[in-house]
Amino acid sequence: GFVFILLVALRVAYIYRHIVVKGKRCTSKAKLHGKTVIVTGSNTGIGKTTAIDLARRGARVILACRCKQRGEAAMEEIRRESGSSQVVFMQLDLGSLKSIRSFAESFLKSEPRLDILINNAGRTGQTEDGFGLMFGVNHLGHFLLTNLLLDRLKECAPSRIINVSSMAHNFGKIDFDCLNSHKALGLGTSFIRLLQIYCDSKLCNALFNHELAKRLRGTQVTCYTLHPGQFISELGRNTGLFLQIVLKPITTFFFKNTVQGCQTTLHCALQEGIEPLSGRYFSNCTVRDLFAKARDDAAAKKLWEISERLCGLV
Ligand SMILES: NC(=O)c1ccc[n+]([C@@H]2O[C@H](COP(=O)([O-])OP(=O)(O)OC[C@H]3O[C@@H](n4cnc5c(N)ncnc54)[C@H](OP(=O)(O)O)[C@@H]3O)[C@@H](O)[C@H]2O)c1
Ligand SMILES: *[C@@H]1O[C@H](CO)[C@@H](O)[C@H](O)[C@H]1NC(C)=O
Ligand SMILES: *[C@@H]1O[C@H](CO)[C@@H](O)[C@H](O)[C@H]1NC(C)=O
């Protein structure tokens, strides 16, 4: 009796892990010879597995990463894994508007094309210099980057912009007063506050996407936002050792690996025929409805305008 129940339980666990956790794969066979892709935060996590896949398909892949040493190490690894030499590192710190401008300038000078922009970098947790950085990196940095590269994307159309958000956006809210007065989504550095700010920053991604899709109507540039699923990466590295140890057994079973985690990003970047779904949200390689607050036209417009002001675009 007991052995039978144990076997059934193991079988259920196995099936759960291999079907539900693993999720769908991107099935596009698209090749990308002659195309150029930027992946931000591609030295680790799903940014790296995304870059490997795109390089295998023949794309010229720009690894836009913060740290030269980590970026160049990833470049070697991605070249080796993909068998492509068309993989280059270019320094980009999304926490610094100056770095973003200088990245965009050297990119536009040295690279004639941009076919796919993948806004993947993200961070959680506390920073040396306090708060603000989750908003800065997860939203504002990508906002400025996308705007600076938009003309090149239009010239190379049909082209795509992909925004890695998270279903965490559902728990987000945007405190416009705080944004106006402190250039931050929220103050406070407790674990709960930081978690909230992460969710808020992911709501910004979804709202940005909503407004961007509207502004891109009539061009052949399309944009998509997505939830990659929960997967094991370095994302929790700033959240403290205790939490990491407590969560380890749960994440080992319930979370994807980074190859499984990048499938929805690849789907949005490659799948033929999804252009009519520009501005929409994907999860598990499937289009989903966004929660109403992420489709709030007024909030999306307001966030866009504040973001323009904060990064000096107007
Ligand atoms: N892990 C999950 O379960 C999960 C779930 C939902 C959504 N996501 C989203 O998936 C995306 C990728 O996350 P991941 O889990 O792969 O995380 P990760 O392993 O921590 O990788 C994040 C990447 O972003 C880079 N990054 C951080 N701050 C940066 C900055 N200021 N400038 C440039 N790059 C910076 C990191 O570079 P360094 O190595 O130099 O720090 C790293 O390459 C994020 O947008 C995240 O919000 C993840
Ligand atoms: C993803 O989609 C597959 C195939 O439709 C399904 O079997 C699996 O349960 C889904 N996983 C999640 C987390 O929704
Ligand atoms: C992703 O979100 C960031 C900030 O929210 C934004 O700057 C970027 O352009 C977005 N891209 C898309 C496709 O939504």
XYZ file of C-alpha atoms and ligand atoms in Angstrom:
390
model
C 0.000 0.000 0.000
C 2.608 2.562 1.108
C 4.986 1.749 -1.725
C 2.159 2.131 -4.213
C 1.195 5.530 -2.865
C 4.820 6.597 -2.903
C 5.176 5.506 -6.518
C 2.043 7.373 -7.506
C 3.264 10.472 -5.698
C 6.631 10.298 -7.431
C 4.920 9.844 -10.774
C 2.687 12.861 -10.179
C 5.705 14.914 -9.107
C 7.594 13.801 -12.208
C 4.745 14.657 -14.546
C 4.206 17.974 -12.790
C 7.845 18.933 -13.202
C 8.107 17.788 -16.785
C 4.892 19.273 -18.075
C 3.727 22.108 -15.880
C 7.011 23.482 -14.528
C 8.946 23.025 -17.740
C 6.300 24.774 -19.836
C 6.104 25.210 -23.567
C 9.063 25.577 -25.843
C 9.505 28.161 -28.547
C 8.904 26.216 -31.745
C 9.951 28.861 -34.263
C 12.563 27.676 -36.741
C 13.463 31.258 -37.694
C 17.034 31.913 -38.777
C 18.625 35.291 -38.125
C 21.557 35.573 -40.503
C 22.248 39.231 -41.231
C 20.141 40.402 -38.272
C 21.363 42.172 -35.165
C 19.968 41.666 -31.690
C 20.699 43.418 -28.401
C 20.098 41.495 -25.171
C 20.533 43.517 -21.977
C 21.791 41.720 -18.877
C 23.001 38.773 -20.916
C 26.009 37.684 -18.872
C 23.881 35.335 -16.748
C 20.327 34.057 -16.187
C 17.850 33.897 -19.054
C 19.631 36.762 -20.792
C 22.523 34.405 -21.414
C 20.421 31.446 -22.594
C 18.450 33.806 -24.862
C 21.705 35.095 -26.352
C 23.010 31.556 -26.967
C 19.854 30.553 -28.818
C 19.832 33.673 -30.999
C 23.532 33.288 -31.804
C 22.892 29.690 -32.887
C 20.280 31.013 -35.299
C 22.924 33.186 -36.929
C 22.153 36.570 -35.385
C 24.800 39.093 -34.546
C 24.276 39.323 -30.779
C 25.265 42.355 -28.736
C 25.706 41.522 -25.066
C 24.806 44.755 -23.281
C 26.109 44.153 -19.770
C 27.200 46.203 -16.834
C 30.428 44.528 -15.855
C 33.268 44.223 -18.379
C 34.793 41.169 -16.757
C 31.513 39.234 -16.445
C 30.403 40.392 -19.891
C 33.579 39.262 -21.614
C 33.565 35.925 -19.819
C 29.967 35.404 -21.002
C 30.957 36.410 -24.525
C 33.575 33.637 -24.629
C 31.119 31.113 -23.249
C 28.297 32.102 -25.620
C 30.654 31.968 -28.609
C 31.757 28.505 -27.563
C 28.254 27.195 -26.871
C 26.708 28.610 -30.040
C 29.665 28.072 -32.336
C 29.221 31.654 -33.581
C 31.825 34.404 -33.564
C 29.134 37.063 -34.100
C 28.776 37.713 -30.379
C 30.129 40.970 -28.967
C 30.197 42.576 -25.567
C 29.350 46.270 -25.188
C 29.351 47.913 -21.793
C 25.978 49.205 -20.559
C 25.003 50.116 -17.023
C 21.240 50.636 -16.992
C 21.505 52.312 -13.604
C 23.307 55.260 -15.222
C 21.669 57.532 -17.788
C 25.132 58.620 -18.889
C 26.200 55.043 -19.555
C 22.995 54.400 -21.540
C 23.608 57.439 -23.724
C 27.183 56.477 -24.387
C 26.182 52.871 -25.142
C 23.532 54.056 -27.612
C 25.981 56.437 -29.236
C 28.676 53.839 -29.799
C 26.141 51.224 -30.839
C 24.565 53.529 -33.436
C 28.007 54.491 -34.715
C 29.403 50.986 -35.032
C 26.389 48.812 -35.867
C 24.316 49.479 -38.990
C 21.319 47.356 -37.964
C 19.028 46.660 -35.058
C 16.320 44.068 -35.632
C 15.426 42.893 -32.135
C 15.896 44.685 -28.825
C 15.467 42.494 -25.760
C 15.088 44.448 -22.528
C 15.936 41.661 -20.145
C 18.184 43.033 -17.405
C 16.588 43.282 -14.029
C 17.500 43.473 -10.420
C 15.996 43.034 -7.002
C 17.053 43.773 -3.501
C 18.913 46.539 -1.857
C 21.635 48.565 -3.459
C 24.723 50.198 -2.057
C 23.265 53.598 -2.711
C 19.823 52.840 -1.297
C 16.594 52.714 -3.253
C 15.780 53.916 -6.696
C 17.850 51.401 -8.564
C 15.068 48.893 -9.188
C 13.043 51.646 -10.817
C 16.166 52.888 -12.556
C 17.325 49.601 -14.015
C 14.060 47.727 -14.461
C 12.117 50.634 -15.926
C 13.800 53.986 -16.542
C 17.041 52.634 -17.980
C 15.210 50.500 -20.526
C 12.851 53.366 -21.264
C 15.727 55.625 -22.280
C 17.572 52.860 -24.114
C 14.501 51.950 -26.177
C 13.823 55.571 -27.069
C 17.405 56.188 -28.154
C 17.363 53.124 -30.405
C 13.849 53.524 -31.804
C 14.813 55.225 -35.065
C 17.255 52.459 -35.900
C 14.583 49.867 -35.165
C 12.194 51.714 -37.474
C 14.782 51.815 -40.260
C 15.250 48.056 -39.960
C 11.541 47.220 -39.721
C 9.909 44.794 -39.419
C 11.606 44.751 -36.043
C 10.662 43.924 -32.479
C 11.125 45.109 -28.923
C 10.719 42.595 -26.133
C 10.278 43.509 -22.520
C 10.894 40.919 -19.870
C 8.410 41.784 -17.134
C 6.946 39.387 -14.588
C 3.565 38.347 -13.354
C 4.750 40.171 -10.229
C 3.414 43.257 -12.017
C 0.021 42.190 -10.773
C 1.046 43.110 -7.235
C 2.490 46.430 -8.307
C 1.124 49.922 -7.962
C 2.549 53.246 -8.965
C 2.865 56.079 -6.523
C 3.193 59.034 -8.873
C 3.704 61.487 -6.009
C 6.713 59.571 -4.807
C 8.064 59.335 -8.344
C 7.715 63.068 -8.776
C 9.288 64.012 -5.487
C 11.913 61.289 -4.983
C 12.480 59.797 -8.440
C 11.713 56.460 -6.818
C 8.759 54.096 -6.746
C 8.869 53.879 -2.991
C 10.982 54.610 0.030
C 12.123 52.197 2.708
C 14.537 49.303 2.571
C 12.786 46.517 4.475
C 12.412 43.195 2.681
C 8.685 43.710 2.195
C 9.187 47.232 0.836
C 11.812 46.020 -1.611
C 9.560 43.215 -2.793
C 6.790 45.743 -3.351
C 9.119 48.021 -5.296
C 10.181 45.100 -7.500
C 6.505 44.445 -8.323
C 5.967 48.154 -8.973
C 8.916 48.243 -11.359
C 7.488 45.266 -13.249
C 4.122 47.043 -13.520
C 6.041 49.941 -15.083
C 7.368 47.529 -17.738
C 3.862 46.422 -18.608
C 2.520 49.992 -18.719
C 5.448 51.116 -20.810
C 4.739 48.349 -23.250
C 1.092 49.365 -23.425
C 1.927 52.970 -24.261
C 4.792 52.023 -26.566
C 2.558 49.768 -28.651
C 0.185 52.685 -29.147
C 2.974 55.003 -30.179
C 4.319 52.425 -32.609
C 1.004 51.877 -34.371
C 1.414 52.368 -38.089
C 5.109 51.498 -37.999
C 6.400 47.988 -38.522
C 8.024 47.921 -35.112
C 6.111 45.696 -32.720
C 6.595 45.209 -29.001
C 5.750 42.484 -26.534
C 6.002 42.051 -22.808
C 6.186 38.749 -21.000
C 6.408 36.687 -17.857
C 9.192 34.145 -18.252
C 7.924 31.879 -15.462
C 9.777 31.333 -12.224
C 13.275 30.058 -12.816
C 16.521 29.620 -10.957
C 18.979 32.432 -11.604
C 21.076 34.952 -9.771
C 18.119 37.321 -9.391
C 17.809 36.694 -5.657
C 21.473 37.338 -4.988
C 20.789 40.592 -3.141
C 18.005 39.245 -0.945
C 20.100 37.772 1.876
C 21.465 34.336 2.607
C 18.706 33.231 4.984
C 15.968 33.594 2.415
C 18.083 31.932 -0.240
C 18.609 28.859 1.968
C 14.963 28.621 2.997
C 13.778 28.921 -0.583
C 16.292 26.524 -2.109
C 14.263 23.253 -1.830
C 11.151 24.972 -3.161
C 12.889 26.575 -6.113
C 14.738 23.376 -6.984
C 11.478 21.563 -7.514
C 9.070 24.219 -8.696
C 11.290 26.505 -10.743
C 12.489 26.167 -14.310
C 16.095 26.224 -15.391
C 17.312 29.125 -17.525
C 16.922 27.280 -20.832
C 13.262 26.657 -20.018
C 13.028 30.198 -18.634
C 14.036 31.892 -21.898
C 11.460 30.153 -24.123
C 8.791 32.850 -23.896
C 11.361 35.558 -24.667
C 12.383 33.562 -27.757
C 8.758 33.075 -28.726
C 8.136 36.840 -28.645
C 11.362 37.552 -30.522
C 10.957 34.924 -33.243
C 7.479 33.529 -33.690
C 6.123 34.298 -37.125
C 2.723 35.944 -37.377
C 2.362 37.450 -33.898
C 2.676 41.047 -35.141
C -1.073 41.714 -34.672
C -0.492 40.994 -30.986
C 1.858 43.971 -30.557
C 1.569 45.461 -27.086
C 0.262 42.240 -25.598
C 1.559 40.129 -22.728
C 2.840 36.561 -23.041
C 3.413 33.769 -20.586
C 4.282 30.116 -21.252
C 4.658 31.023 -24.962
C 0.989 32.010 -25.068
C -0.685 35.403 -25.278
C -2.495 36.298 -22.058
C -4.648 39.141 -20.882
C -2.886 41.683 -18.770
C -4.472 42.694 -15.510
C -6.555 45.802 -15.961
C -4.125 48.032 -14.093
C -1.412 47.248 -16.629
C -3.729 48.381 -19.433
C -4.615 51.656 -17.760
C -4.229 54.208 -20.575
C -4.005 57.219 -18.301
C -1.392 55.684 -16.006
C 0.641 54.469 -18.966
C 0.665 57.931 -20.490
C 1.536 59.587 -17.201
C 4.370 57.146 -16.548
C 5.687 57.795 -20.043
C 5.722 61.531 -19.482
C 7.390 61.331 -16.076
C 9.954 58.933 -17.502
C 10.718 61.322 -20.359
C 11.311 64.083 -17.874
C 13.409 61.963 -15.504
C 15.793 60.912 -18.212
C 15.988 64.263 -19.892
C 14.301 63.357 -23.169
C 12.145 66.493 -23.124
N 14.107 34.582 -11.985
C 12.787 34.580 -12.076
O 12.120 33.681 -11.588
C 12.071 35.698 -12.782
C 10.665 35.698 -12.764
C 10.001 36.711 -13.457
C 10.730 37.674 -14.154
N 12.088 37.654 -14.150
C 12.790 38.693 -14.928
O 13.696 38.081 -15.838
C 14.739 39.013 -16.152
C 16.083 38.304 -16.053
O 16.276 37.916 -14.713
P 17.192 36.699 -14.254
O 16.370 35.914 -13.291
O 17.822 36.056 -15.410
O 18.233 37.527 -13.341
P 19.805 37.476 -13.129
O 20.326 36.085 -13.262
O 20.050 38.235 -11.870
O 20.310 38.347 -14.366
C 20.000 39.704 -14.419
C 20.902 40.383 -15.419
O 20.628 41.788 -15.366
C 21.858 42.460 -15.249
N 21.778 43.754 -14.612
C 21.436 44.050 -13.326
N 21.589 45.355 -13.094
C 22.061 45.901 -14.252
C 22.443 47.205 -14.658
N 22.420 48.238 -13.806
N 22.859 47.395 -15.927
C 22.938 46.370 -16.804
N 22.596 45.119 -16.485
C 22.178 44.883 -15.217
C 22.739 41.522 -14.466
O 24.094 41.901 -14.615
P 25.179 41.601 -13.439
O 25.434 40.127 -13.481
O 26.357 42.423 -13.833
O 24.559 42.042 -12.164
C 22.383 40.212 -15.098
O 23.073 40.053 -16.309
C 14.573 40.184 -15.186
O 13.952 41.242 -15.873
C 13.655 39.636 -14.117
O 12.887 40.632 -13.524
C 12.773 36.688 -13.484
C 2.362 25.559 -20.194
O 1.710 25.019 -21.317
C 1.748 23.595 -21.371
C 1.203 23.149 -22.714
O -0.012 23.777 -23.038
C 0.926 23.034 -20.184
O 0.947 21.632 -20.203
C 1.592 23.544 -18.889
O 0.816 23.126 -17.795
C 1.699 25.073 -18.907
N 2.460 25.495 -17.753
C 2.084 26.533 -17.018
C 2.928 26.873 -15.850
O 1.094 27.191 -17.269
C 10.181 47.719 -21.430
O 10.034 48.464 -20.302
C 10.924 49.536 -20.174
C 10.627 50.220 -18.927
O 9.378 49.914 -18.428
C 10.811 50.419 -21.366
O 11.716 51.464 -21.301
C 11.050 49.584 -22.590
O 11.011 50.342 -23.745
C 9.986 48.549 -22.630
N 9.956 47.813 -23.858
C 8.844 47.267 -24.240
C 8.868 46.506 -25.490
O 7.845 47.369 -23.599
